[in-house]
mmCIF file with all atom_site columns, C-alpha atoms in Angstrom:
data_model
loop_
_atom_site.group_PDB
_atom_site.id
_atom_site.type_symbol
_atom_site.label_atom_id
_atom_site.label_alt_id
_atom_site.label_comp_id
_atom_site.label_asym_id
_atom_site.label_entity_id
_atom_site.label_seq_id
_atom_site.pdbx_PDB_ins_code
_atom_site.Cartn_x
_atom_site.Cartn_y
_atom_site.Cartn_z
_atom_site.occupancy
_atom_site.B_iso_or_equiv
_atom_site.pdbx_formal_charge
_atom_site.auth_seq_id
_atom_site.auth_comp_id
_atom_site.auth_asym_id
_atom_site.auth_atom_id
_atom_site.pdbx_PDB_model_num
ATOM 1   C CA . THR U 1 1   ? 79.027  69.032 -48.515 1.00 93.00 ? 1434 THR U CA 1
ATOM 2   C CA . PRO U 1 2   ? 82.563  70.357 -49.217 1.00 92.00 ? 1435 PRO U CA 1
ATOM 3   C CA . ASP U 1 3   ? 81.228  72.931 -51.700 1.00 93.00 ? 1436 ASP U CA 1
ATOM 4   C CA . ALA U 1 4   ? 78.187  73.748 -49.513 1.00 93.00 ? 1437 ALA U CA 1
ATOM 5   C CA . THR U 1 5   ? 75.765  72.718 -52.262 1.00 96.00 ? 1438 THR U CA 1
ATOM 6   C CA . TYR U 1 6   ? 73.888  70.770 -49.585 1.00 97.00 ? 1439 TYR U CA 1
ATOM 7   C CA . ILE U 1 7   ? 73.775  71.366 -45.834 1.00 96.00 ? 1440 ILE U CA 1
ATOM 8   C CA . ALA U 1 8   ? 72.700  69.036 -43.032 1.00 96.00 ? 1441 ALA U CA 1
ATOM 9   C CA . SER U 1 9   ? 70.276  70.858 -40.759 1.00 94.00 ? 1442 SER U CA 1
ATOM 10  C CA . ARG U 1 10  ? 66.811  70.906 -39.163 1.00 92.00 ? 1443 ARG U CA 1
ATOM 11  C CA . ALA U 1 11  ? 63.666  72.996 -39.645 1.00 90.00 ? 1444 ALA U CA 1
ATOM 12  C CA . ARG U 1 12  ? 60.229  73.455 -38.110 1.00 85.00 ? 1445 ARG U CA 1
ATOM 13  C CA . SER U 1 13  ? 57.415  71.437 -39.610 1.00 77.00 ? 1446 SER U CA 1
ATOM 14  C CA . SER U 1 14  ? 55.106  74.465 -39.558 1.00 73.00 ? 1447 SER U CA 1
ATOM 15  C CA . THR U 1 15  ? 55.469  78.248 -39.465 1.00 65.00 ? 1448 THR U CA 1
ATOM 16  C CA . VAL U 1 16  ? 54.285  78.466 -35.872 1.00 56.00 ? 1449 VAL U CA 1
ATOM 17  C CA . GLY U 1 17  ? 55.269  75.702 -33.462 1.00 65.00 ? 1450 GLY U CA 1
ATOM 18  C CA . GLY U 1 18  ? 55.576  72.218 -34.858 1.00 71.00 ? 1451 GLY U CA 1
ATOM 19  C CA . ALA U 1 19  ? 58.316  69.646 -34.481 1.00 81.00 ? 1452 ALA U CA 1
ATOM 20  C CA . ARG U 1 20  ? 61.882  70.436 -35.481 1.00 88.00 ? 1453 ARG U CA 1
ATOM 21  C CA . LEU U 1 21  ? 62.722  67.921 -38.203 1.00 91.00 ? 1454 LEU U CA 1
ATOM 22  C CA . ALA U 1 22  ? 65.893  66.802 -39.958 1.00 93.00 ? 1455 ALA U CA 1
ATOM 23  C CA . VAL U 1 23  ? 66.308  68.364 -43.384 1.00 93.00 ? 1456 VAL U CA 1
ATOM 24  C CA . ARG U 1 24  ? 68.814  68.615 -46.205 1.00 96.00 ? 1457 ARG U CA 1
ATOM 25  C CA . VAL U 1 25  ? 69.106  72.225 -47.309 1.00 96.00 ? 1458 VAL U CA 1
ATOM 26  C CA . THR U 1 26  ? 69.904  72.946 -50.955 1.00 96.00 ? 1459 THR U CA 1
ATOM 27  C CA . ARG U 1 27  ? 71.874  76.185 -50.964 1.00 93.00 ? 1460 ARG U CA 1
ATOM 28  C CA . ASN U 1 28  ? 70.596  77.248 -54.376 1.00 93.00 ? 1461 ASN U CA 1
ATOM 29  C CA . GLY U 1 29  ? 67.096  78.467 -53.558 1.00 90.00 ? 1462 GLY U CA 1
ATOM 30  C CA . LEU U 1 30  ? 67.324  77.404 -49.885 1.00 89.00 ? 1463 LEU U CA 1
ATOM 31  C CA . VAL U 1 31  ? 65.053  74.408 -50.451 1.00 92.00 ? 1464 VAL U CA 1
ATOM 32  C CA . ASN U 1 32  ? 64.494  72.009 -47.531 1.00 93.00 ? 1465 ASN U CA 1
ATOM 33  C CA . LEU U 1 33  ? 64.164  68.263 -48.138 1.00 93.00 ? 1466 LEU U CA 1
ATOM 34  C CA . ASN U 1 34  ? 62.234  66.864 -45.167 1.00 90.00 ? 1467 ASN U CA 1
ATOM 35  C CA . LEU U 1 35  ? 63.982  63.783 -43.763 1.00 90.00 ? 1468 LEU U CA 1
ATOM 36  C CA . GLY U 1 36  ? 62.646  63.754 -40.220 1.00 75.00 ? 1469 GLY U CA 1
ATOM 37  C CA . ASN U 1 37  ? 59.213  62.172 -40.478 1.00 72.00 ? 1470 ASN U CA 1
ATOM 38  C CA . THR U 1 38  ? 60.075  59.267 -42.769 1.00 70.00 ? 1471 THR U CA 1
ATOM 39  C CA . GLY U 1 39  ? 60.579  55.618 -41.914 1.00 68.00 ? 1472 GLY U CA 1
ATOM 40  C CA . THR U 1 40  ? 60.563  54.970 -38.169 1.00 72.00 ? 1473 THR U CA 1
ATOM 41  C CA . SER U 1 41  ? 61.795  58.427 -37.129 1.00 72.00 ? 1474 SER U CA 1
ATOM 42  C CA . THR U 1 42  ? 59.299  60.159 -34.835 1.00 72.00 ? 1475 THR U CA 1
ATOM 43  C CA . GLY U 1 43  ? 59.322  63.369 -32.808 1.00 79.00 ? 1476 GLY U CA 1
ATOM 44  C CA . ASN U 1 44  ? 62.068  65.959 -33.097 1.00 88.00 ? 1477 ASN U CA 1
ATOM 45  C CA . SER U 1 45  ? 65.010  65.084 -35.325 1.00 91.00 ? 1478 SER U CA 1
ATOM 46  C CA . ALA U 1 46  ? 68.110  66.681 -36.827 1.00 93.00 ? 1479 ALA U CA 1
ATOM 47  C CA . SER U 1 47  ? 70.694  65.898 -39.479 1.00 95.00 ? 1480 SER U CA 1
ATOM 48  C CA . THR U 1 48  ? 74.244  66.690 -38.397 1.00 95.00 ? 1481 THR U CA 1
ATOM 49  C CA . GLY U 1 49  ? 76.558  65.013 -40.916 1.00 96.00 ? 1482 GLY U CA 1
ATOM 50  C CA . ILE U 1 50  ? 76.514  64.591 -44.678 1.00 97.00 ? 1483 ILE U CA 1
ATOM 51  C CA . SER U 1 51  ? 78.350  62.687 -47.410 1.00 97.00 ? 1484 SER U CA 1
ATOM 52  C CA . ALA U 1 52  ? 80.453  64.495 -49.993 1.00 97.00 ? 1485 ALA U CA 1
ATOM 53  C CA . ASP U 1 53  ? 77.741  64.372 -52.655 1.00 97.00 ? 1486 ASP U CA 1
ATOM 54  C CA . GLY U 1 54  ? 74.868  65.110 -50.258 1.00 97.00 ? 1487 GLY U CA 1
ATOM 55  C CA . SER U 1 55  ? 73.003  61.871 -50.908 1.00 97.00 ? 1488 SER U CA 1
ATOM 56  C CA . VAL U 1 56  ? 73.514  60.368 -47.428 1.00 97.00 ? 1489 VAL U CA 1
ATOM 57  C CA . LEU U 1 57  ? 73.068  62.146 -44.104 1.00 97.00 ? 1490 LEU U CA 1
ATOM 58  C CA . TYR U 1 58  ? 73.348  61.124 -40.470 1.00 97.00 ? 1491 TYR U CA 1
ATOM 59  C CA . GLY U 1 59  ? 71.760  62.652 -37.423 1.00 95.00 ? 1492 GLY U CA 1
ATOM 60  C CA . LEU U 1 60  ? 69.242  62.023 -34.662 1.00 93.00 ? 1493 LEU U CA 1
ATOM 61  C CA . GLY U 1 61  ? 65.583  60.974 -34.633 1.00 90.00 ? 1494 GLY U CA 1
ATOM 62  C CA . ASN U 1 62  ? 62.997  59.674 -32.173 1.00 86.00 ? 1495 ASN U CA 1
ATOM 63  C CA . GLY U 1 63  ? 63.098  62.814 -30.073 1.00 83.00 ? 1496 GLY U CA 1
ATOM 64  C CA . LEU U 1 64  ? 66.866  63.309 -30.654 1.00 86.00 ? 1497 LEU U CA 1
ATOM 65  C CA . GLY U 1 65  ? 67.659  60.134 -28.744 1.00 86.00 ? 1498 GLY U CA 1
ATOM 66  C CA . GLN U 1 66  ? 68.755  57.729 -31.460 1.00 93.00 ? 1499 GLN U CA 1
ATOM 67  C CA . ALA U 1 67  ? 71.179  58.003 -34.379 1.00 95.00 ? 1500 ALA U CA 1
ATOM 68  C CA . PHE U 1 68  ? 69.660  57.734 -37.862 1.00 95.00 ? 1501 PHE U CA 1
ATOM 69  C CA . ARG U 1 69  ? 70.940  57.309 -41.389 1.00 96.00 ? 1502 ARG U CA 1
ATOM 70  C CA . PHE U 1 70  ? 68.957  59.392 -43.865 1.00 95.00 ? 1503 PHE U CA 1
ATOM 71  C CA . THR U 1 71  ? 69.012  59.210 -47.660 1.00 96.00 ? 1504 THR U CA 1
ATOM 72  C CA . ALA U 1 72  ? 67.865  61.955 -49.997 1.00 95.00 ? 1505 ALA U CA 1
ATOM 73  C CA . ALA U 1 73  ? 66.481  59.368 -52.430 1.00 94.00 ? 1506 ALA U CA 1
ATOM 74  C CA . GLY U 1 74  ? 63.062  58.390 -51.165 1.00 89.00 ? 1507 GLY U CA 1
ATOM 75  C CA . PRO U 1 75  ? 63.786  59.923 -48.708 1.00 91.00 ? 1508 PRO U CA 1
ATOM 76  C CA . THR U 1 76  ? 64.465  57.178 -46.145 1.00 91.00 ? 1509 THR U CA 1
ATOM 77  C CA . ALA U 1 77  ? 65.351  57.104 -42.446 1.00 91.00 ? 1510 ALA U CA 1
ATOM 78  C CA . THR U 1 78  ? 67.055  54.086 -40.860 1.00 93.00 ? 1511 THR U CA 1
ATOM 79  C CA . PRO U 1 79  ? 67.748  53.858 -37.094 1.00 93.00 ? 1512 PRO U CA 1
ATOM 80  C CA . ILE U 1 80  ? 71.285  52.988 -35.968 1.00 95.00 ? 1513 ILE U CA 1
ATOM 81  C CA . PRO U 1 81  ? 71.286  50.343 -33.181 1.00 94.00 ? 1514 PRO U CA 1
ATOM 82  C CA . PHE U 1 82  ? 72.586  51.302 -29.752 1.00 94.00 ? 1515 PHE U CA 1
ATOM 83  C CA . LEU U 1 83  ? 75.975  49.862 -28.962 1.00 93.00 ? 1516 LEU U CA 1
ATOM 84  C CA . GLN U 1 84  ? 75.236  48.540 -25.470 1.00 88.00 ? 1517 GLN U CA 1
ATOM 85  C CA . VAL U 1 85  ? 72.122  47.318 -23.666 1.00 88.00 ? 1518 VAL U CA 1
ATOM 86  C CA . GLY U 1 86  ? 70.701  50.156 -21.602 1.00 90.00 ? 1519 GLY U CA 1
ATOM 87  C CA . ASP U 1 87  ? 72.110  52.961 -23.779 1.00 92.00 ? 1520 ASP U CA 1
ATOM 88  C CA . ASN U 1 88  ? 69.633  55.704 -24.634 1.00 92.00 ? 1521 ASN U CA 1
ATOM 89  C CA . GLN U 1 89  ? 71.610  57.976 -26.958 1.00 93.00 ? 1522 GLN U CA 1
ATOM 90  C CA . ASN U 1 90  ? 74.140  57.283 -29.717 1.00 95.00 ? 1523 ASN U CA 1
ATOM 91  C CA . ALA U 1 91  ? 74.735  60.598 -31.435 1.00 95.00 ? 1524 ALA U CA 1
ATOM 92  C CA . PRO U 1 92  ? 76.954  60.729 -34.527 1.00 96.00 ? 1525 PRO U CA 1
ATOM 93  C CA . THR U 1 93  ? 79.947  63.010 -34.128 1.00 94.00 ? 1526 THR U CA 1
ATOM 94  C CA . ALA U 1 94  ? 79.855  66.246 -36.127 1.00 86.00 ? 1527 ALA U CA 1
ATOM 95  C CA . ARG U 1 95  ? 82.755  65.288 -38.433 1.00 91.00 ? 1528 ARG U CA 1
ATOM 96  C CA . GLY U 1 96  ? 81.975  61.612 -38.278 1.00 96.00 ? 1529 GLY U CA 1
ATOM 97  C CA . VAL U 1 97  ? 80.788  60.711 -41.789 1.00 97.00 ? 1530 VAL U CA 1
ATOM 98  C CA . SER U 1 98  ? 82.959  59.242 -44.553 1.00 97.00 ? 1531 SER U CA 1
ATOM 99  C CA . ALA U 1 99  ? 82.946  60.903 -47.968 1.00 97.00 ? 1532 ALA U CA 1
ATOM 100 C CA . ASP U 1 100 ? 80.746  58.207 -49.529 1.00 97.00 ? 1533 ASP U CA 1
ATOM 101 C CA . GLY U 1 101 ? 78.386  58.032 -46.524 1.00 97.00 ? 1534 GLY U CA 1
ATOM 102 C CA . SER U 1 102 ? 79.010  54.345 -45.899 1.00 98.00 ? 1535 SER U CA 1
ATOM 103 C CA . VAL U 1 103 ? 80.759  54.828 -42.531 1.00 98.00 ? 1536 VAL U CA 1
ATOM 104 C CA . MET U 1 104 ? 79.810  56.897 -39.492 1.00 98.00 ? 1537 MET U CA 1
ATOM 105 C CA . VAL U 1 105 ? 81.349  57.205 -36.033 1.00 98.00 ? 1538 VAL U CA 1
ATOM 106 C CA . GLY U 1 106 ? 79.699  58.391 -32.853 1.00 97.00 ? 1539 GLY U CA 1
ATOM 107 C CA . THR U 1 107 ? 79.381  57.837 -29.125 1.00 97.00 ? 1540 THR U CA 1
ATOM 108 C CA . SER U 1 108 ? 76.816  55.633 -27.398 1.00 96.00 ? 1541 SER U CA 1
ATOM 109 C CA . VAL U 1 109 ? 75.866  56.544 -23.824 1.00 94.00 ? 1542 VAL U CA 1
ATOM 110 C CA . GLY U 1 110 ? 73.337  55.573 -21.180 1.00 87.00 ? 1543 GLY U CA 1
ATOM 111 C CA . ALA U 1 111 ? 73.604  53.559 -18.005 1.00 80.00 ? 1544 ALA U CA 1
ATOM 112 C CA . SER U 1 112 ? 77.141  52.581 -19.003 1.00 77.00 ? 1545 SER U CA 1
ATOM 113 C CA . THR U 1 113 ? 80.135  54.881 -19.554 1.00 89.00 ? 1546 THR U CA 1
ATOM 114 C CA . PRO U 1 114 ? 80.430  56.618 -22.957 1.00 95.00 ? 1547 PRO U CA 1
ATOM 115 C CA . ARG U 1 115 ? 81.819  54.365 -25.669 1.00 96.00 ? 1548 ARG U CA 1
ATOM 116 C CA . ALA U 1 116 ? 82.862  55.292 -29.195 1.00 97.00 ? 1549 ALA U CA 1
ATOM 117 C CA . TYR U 1 117 ? 81.467  53.190 -32.016 1.00 98.00 ? 1550 TYR U CA 1
ATOM 118 C CA . ARG U 1 118 ? 81.859  52.746 -35.765 1.00 98.00 ? 1551 ARG U CA 1
ATOM 119 C CA . TYR U 1 119 ? 78.867  52.082 -38.000 1.00 98.00 ? 1552 TYR U CA 1
ATOM 120 C CA . VAL U 1 120 ? 79.300  50.567 -41.462 1.00 98.00 ? 1553 VAL U CA 1
ATOM 121 C CA . HIS U 1 121 ? 76.198  50.573 -43.625 1.00 97.00 ? 1554 HIS U CA 1
ATOM 122 C CA . GLY U 1 122 ? 75.129  47.042 -44.422 1.00 95.00 ? 1555 GLY U CA 1
ATOM 123 C CA . VAL U 1 123 ? 77.348  45.594 -41.688 1.00 97.00 ? 1556 VAL U CA 1
ATOM 124 C CA . GLY U 1 124 ? 76.318  47.195 -38.396 1.00 96.00 ? 1557 GLY U CA 1
ATOM 125 C CA . VAL U 1 125 ? 77.749  48.787 -35.258 1.00 97.00 ? 1558 VAL U CA 1
ATOM 126 C CA . THR U 1 126 ? 81.003  47.824 -33.537 1.00 97.00 ? 1559 THR U CA 1
ATOM 127 C CA . ALA U 1 127 ? 82.765  49.294 -30.505 1.00 97.00 ? 1560 ALA U CA 1
ATOM 128 C CA . LEU U 1 128 ? 86.025  51.116 -31.145 1.00 98.00 ? 1561 LEU U CA 1
ATOM 129 C CA . PRO U 1 129 ? 88.837  49.839 -28.894 1.00 97.00 ? 1562 PRO U CA 1
ATOM 130 C CA . LEU U 1 130 ? 89.649  51.481 -25.585 1.00 97.00 ? 1563 LEU U CA 1
ATOM 131 C CA . LEU U 1 131 ? 93.209  52.392 -24.653 1.00 96.00 ? 1564 LEU U CA 1
ATOM 132 C CA . PRO U 1 132 ? 94.989  50.082 -22.168 1.00 96.00 ? 1565 PRO U CA 1
ATOM 133 C CA . GLY U 1 133 ? 93.282  50.482 -18.797 1.00 96.00 ? 1566 GLY U CA 1
ATOM 134 C CA . GLY U 1 134 ? 90.645  52.767 -20.314 1.00 96.00 ? 1567 GLY U CA 1
ATOM 135 C CA . THR U 1 135 ? 86.985  52.836 -19.295 1.00 96.00 ? 1568 THR U CA 1
ATOM 136 C CA . TRP U 1 136 ? 85.450  55.401 -21.682 1.00 96.00 ? 1569 TRP U CA 1
ATOM 137 C CA . SER U 1 137 ? 85.923  56.873 -25.143 1.00 96.00 ? 1570 SER U CA 1
ATOM 138 C CA . ARG U 1 138 ? 84.333  59.389 -27.506 1.00 96.00 ? 1571 ARG U CA 1
ATOM 139 C CA . ALA U 1 139 ? 84.666  59.587 -31.281 1.00 97.00 ? 1572 ALA U CA 1
ATOM 140 C CA . THR U 1 140 ? 85.476  63.070 -32.569 1.00 95.00 ? 1573 THR U CA 1
ATOM 141 C CA . ALA U 1 141 ? 86.127  62.702 -36.327 1.00 95.00 ? 1574 ALA U CA 1
ATOM 142 C CA . ILE U 1 142 ? 86.802  60.295 -39.180 1.00 95.00 ? 1575 ILE U CA 1
ATOM 143 C CA . THR U 1 143 ? 88.933  60.524 -42.312 1.00 95.00 ? 1576 THR U CA 1
ATOM 144 C CA . PRO U 1 144 ? 87.146  60.879 -45.684 1.00 95.00 ? 1577 PRO U CA 1
ATOM 145 C CA . ASP U 1 145 ? 87.984  57.267 -46.603 1.00 95.00 ? 1578 ASP U CA 1
ATOM 146 C CA . GLY U 1 146 ? 86.267  56.046 -43.422 1.00 96.00 ? 1579 GLY U CA 1
ATOM 147 C CA . PHE U 1 147 ? 89.220  54.087 -42.053 1.00 96.00 ? 1580 PHE U CA 1
ATOM 148 C CA . VAL U 1 148 ? 90.876  56.287 -39.423 1.00 96.00 ? 1581 VAL U CA 1
ATOM 149 C CA . THR U 1 149 ? 88.936  57.586 -36.426 1.00 96.00 ? 1582 THR U CA 1
ATOM 150 C CA . LEU U 1 150 ? 90.107  60.275 -34.016 1.00 95.00 ? 1583 LEU U CA 1
ATOM 151 C CA . LEU U 1 151 ? 89.022  59.606 -30.440 1.00 95.00 ? 1584 LEU U CA 1
ATOM 152 C CA . ILE U 1 152 ? 89.334  60.901 -26.895 1.00 95.00 ? 1585 ILE U CA 1
ATOM 153 C CA . GLY U 1 153 ? 89.494  58.354 -24.091 1.00 95.00 ? 1586 GLY U CA 1
ATOM 154 C CA . ASN U 1 154 ? 91.154  57.628 -20.795 1.00 95.00 ? 1587 ASN U CA 1
ATOM 155 C CA . SER U 1 155 ? 93.914  55.146 -20.046 1.00 94.00 ? 1588 SER U CA 1
ATOM 156 C CA . SER U 1 156 ? 96.000  53.918 -17.137 1.00 94.00 ? 1589 SER U CA 1
ATOM 157 C CA . GLN U 1 157 ? 98.643  56.514 -17.957 1.00 91.00 ? 1590 GLN U CA 1
ATOM 158 C CA . PHE U 1 158 ? 96.187  59.382 -18.488 1.00 91.00 ? 1591 PHE U CA 1
ATOM 159 C CA . PRO U 1 159 ? 93.083  58.744 -16.349 1.00 93.00 ? 1592 PRO U CA 1
ATOM 160 C CA . THR U 1 160 ? 91.404  62.028 -17.330 1.00 90.00 ? 1593 THR U CA 1
ATOM 161 C CA . GLY U 1 161 ? 91.784  61.337 -21.042 1.00 91.00 ? 1594 GLY U CA 1
ATOM 162 C CA . GLU U 1 162 ? 94.059  61.580 -24.061 1.00 91.00 ? 1595 GLU U CA 1
ATOM 163 C CA . VAL U 1 163 ? 93.623  61.743 -27.828 1.00 93.00 ? 1596 VAL U CA 1
ATOM 164 C CA . TYR U 1 164 ? 94.279  58.716 -30.004 1.00 95.00 ? 1597 TYR U CA 1
ATOM 165 C CA . ARG U 1 165 ? 93.639  57.342 -33.476 1.00 94.00 ? 1598 ARG U CA 1
ATOM 166 C CA . HIS U 1 166 ? 92.254  53.990 -34.535 1.00 96.00 ? 1599 HIS U CA 1
ATOM 167 C CA . ASP U 1 167 ? 92.814  52.484 -37.974 1.00 97.00 ? 1600 ASP U CA 1
ATOM 168 C CA . ALA U 1 168 ? 90.115  50.017 -39.023 1.00 97.00 ? 1601 ALA U CA 1
ATOM 169 C CA . ARG U 1 169 ? 92.418  48.471 -41.634 1.00 96.00 ? 1602 ARG U CA 1
ATOM 170 C CA . ASP U 1 170 ? 94.790  46.947 -39.094 1.00 96.00 ? 1603 ASP U CA 1
ATOM 171 C CA . GLY U 1 171 ? 92.844  47.419 -35.854 1.00 95.00 ? 1604 GLY U CA 1
ATOM 172 C CA . ILE U 1 172 ? 95.701  49.356 -34.245 1.00 94.00 ? 1605 ILE U CA 1
ATOM 173 C CA . SER U 1 173 ? 95.131  52.293 -31.882 1.00 94.00 ? 1606 SER U CA 1
ATOM 174 C CA . ASN U 1 174 ? 97.896  54.809 -31.215 1.00 92.00 ? 1607 ASN U CA 1
ATOM 175 C CA . PRO U 1 175 ? 97.972  57.849 -28.896 1.00 91.00 ? 1608 PRO U CA 1
ATOM 176 C CA . ILE U 1 176 ? 98.527  61.169 -30.676 1.00 84.00 ? 1609 ILE U CA 1
ATOM 177 C CA . PRO U 1 177 ? 101.576 63.246 -29.628 1.00 74.00 ? 1610 PRO U CA 1
ATOM 178 C CA . LYS U 1 178 ? 100.381 66.393 -27.865 1.00 60.00 ? 1611 LYS U CA 1
ATOM 179 C CA . ASP U 1 179 ? 101.600 69.403 -25.958 1.00 54.00 ? 1612 ASP U CA 1
ATOM 180 C CA . SER U 1 180 ? 99.165  68.933 -23.079 1.00 43.00 ? 1613 SER U CA 1
ATOM 181 C CA . GLN U 1 181 ? 99.577  65.578 -21.355 1.00 41.00 ? 1614 GLN U CA 1
ATOM 182 C CA . GLN U 1 182 ? 96.096  65.399 -19.835 1.00 47.00 ? 1615 GLN U CA 1
ATOM 183 C CA . LEU U 1 183 ? 92.608  66.500 -20.794 1.00 49.00 ? 1616 LEU U CA 1
ATOM 184 C CA . SER U 1 184 ? 89.515  67.241 -18.804 1.00 49.00 ? 1617 SER U CA 1
ATOM 185 C CA . PRO U 1 185 ? 86.634  64.936 -19.827 1.00 49.00 ? 1618 PRO U CA 1
ATOM 186 C CA . GLY U 1 186 ? 84.718  66.459 -22.704 1.00 47.00 ? 1619 GLY U CA 1
ATOM 187 C CA . TYR U 1 187 ? 87.566  68.840 -23.673 1.00 46.00 ? 1620 TYR U CA 1
ATOM 188 C CA . HIS U 1 188 ? 87.732  68.800 -27.471 1.00 45.00 ? 1621 HIS U CA 1
ATOM 189 C CA . ARG U 1 189 ? 89.718  71.867 -28.549 1.00 47.00 ? 1622 ARG U CA 1
ATOM 190 C CA . ILE U 1 190 ? 93.310  70.702 -28.831 1.00 47.00 ? 1623 ILE U CA 1
ATOM 191 C CA . ILE U 1 191 ? 96.363  71.951 -30.726 1.00 43.00 ? 1624 ILE U CA 1
ATOM 192 C CA . PHE U 1 192 ? 98.849  69.355 -31.977 1.00 45.00 ? 1625 PHE U CA 1
ATOM 193 C CA . HIS U 1 193 ? 102.266 69.394 -33.549 1.00 43.00 ? 1626 HIS U CA 1
ATOM 194 C CA . LEU U 1 194 ? 102.178 66.218 -35.611 1.00 45.00 ? 1627 LEU U CA 1
ATOM 195 C CA . PRO U 1 195 ? 104.730 64.528 -37.876 1.00 47.00 ? 1628 PRO U CA 1
ATOM 196 C CA . ASP U 1 196 ? 103.933 64.121 -41.561 1.00 48.00 ? 1629 ASP U CA 1
ATOM 197 C CA . SER U 1 197 ? 102.826 60.529 -40.981 1.00 51.00 ? 1630 SER U CA 1
ATOM 198 C CA . TYR U 1 198 ? 99.733  61.888 -39.240 1.00 51.00 ? 1631 TYR U CA 1
ATOM 199 C CA . GLY U 1 199 ? 98.626  63.917 -42.228 1.00 52.00 ? 1632 GLY U CA 1
ATOM 200 C CA . GLU U 1 200 ? 95.222  62.231 -42.382 1.00 54.00 ? 1633 GLU U CA 1
ATOM 201 C CA . ILE U 1 201 ? 94.537  63.286 -38.787 1.00 52.00 ? 1634 ILE U CA 1
ATOM 202 C CA . LEU U 1 202 ? 95.553  66.853 -39.526 1.00 49.00 ? 1635 LEU U CA 1
ATOM 203 C CA . SER U 1 203 ? 93.004  66.887 -42.343 1.00 50.00 ? 1636 SER U CA 1
ATOM 204 C CA . ILE U 1 204 ? 90.081  65.999 -40.101 1.00 49.00 ? 1637 ILE U CA 1
ATOM 205 C CA . VAL U 1 205 ? 91.070  68.116 -37.102 1.00 49.00 ? 1638 VAL U CA 1
ATOM 206 C CA . GLY U 1 206 ? 91.725  71.175 -39.229 1.00 42.00 ? 1639 GLY U CA 1
ATOM 207 C CA . GLN U 1 207 ? 88.533  71.168 -41.276 1.00 39.00 ? 1640 GLN U CA 1
#
């Protein structure tokens, strides 16, 4: 959480050996809330993202292959559907959870090329748009209100990838101005000089 009262993490289920399970750590007293062996989550798991109040977490379950939504109340664990048939991993991105925990973004991969997705609790999973001529995309962050996603993906103009934003309110995707005109696939550390109108992107890149 922003004040570090709660931390998304994982811990061993026993002192020696045991599965590594998703937990929510309470900083005061370093108390672990076990999230990883609830609901349909089996095998190793991890929580990697958390809402502002610490009540909702996202991460991986079922042997770290599938995205899960965890809640501290209960606790509960709900699997997030894969985006495409044949996908075998759909990890949430590290800064991919909205402040209220209702929205999460991640990347679904498998037999097909990587594809960024947006999950809305109670609605489901939808693919985030590719750039013109693009074949792959990865979600890297989301704004606290859950509307604007920062992505990396390729396009006809930049076949090795460029950074862009997608706004769920109007469905429009726009490339982000950048110093470097091309990226190597998987390259995530980027420095931008952005106009004031991109303030919401600055907030999620600079966290």
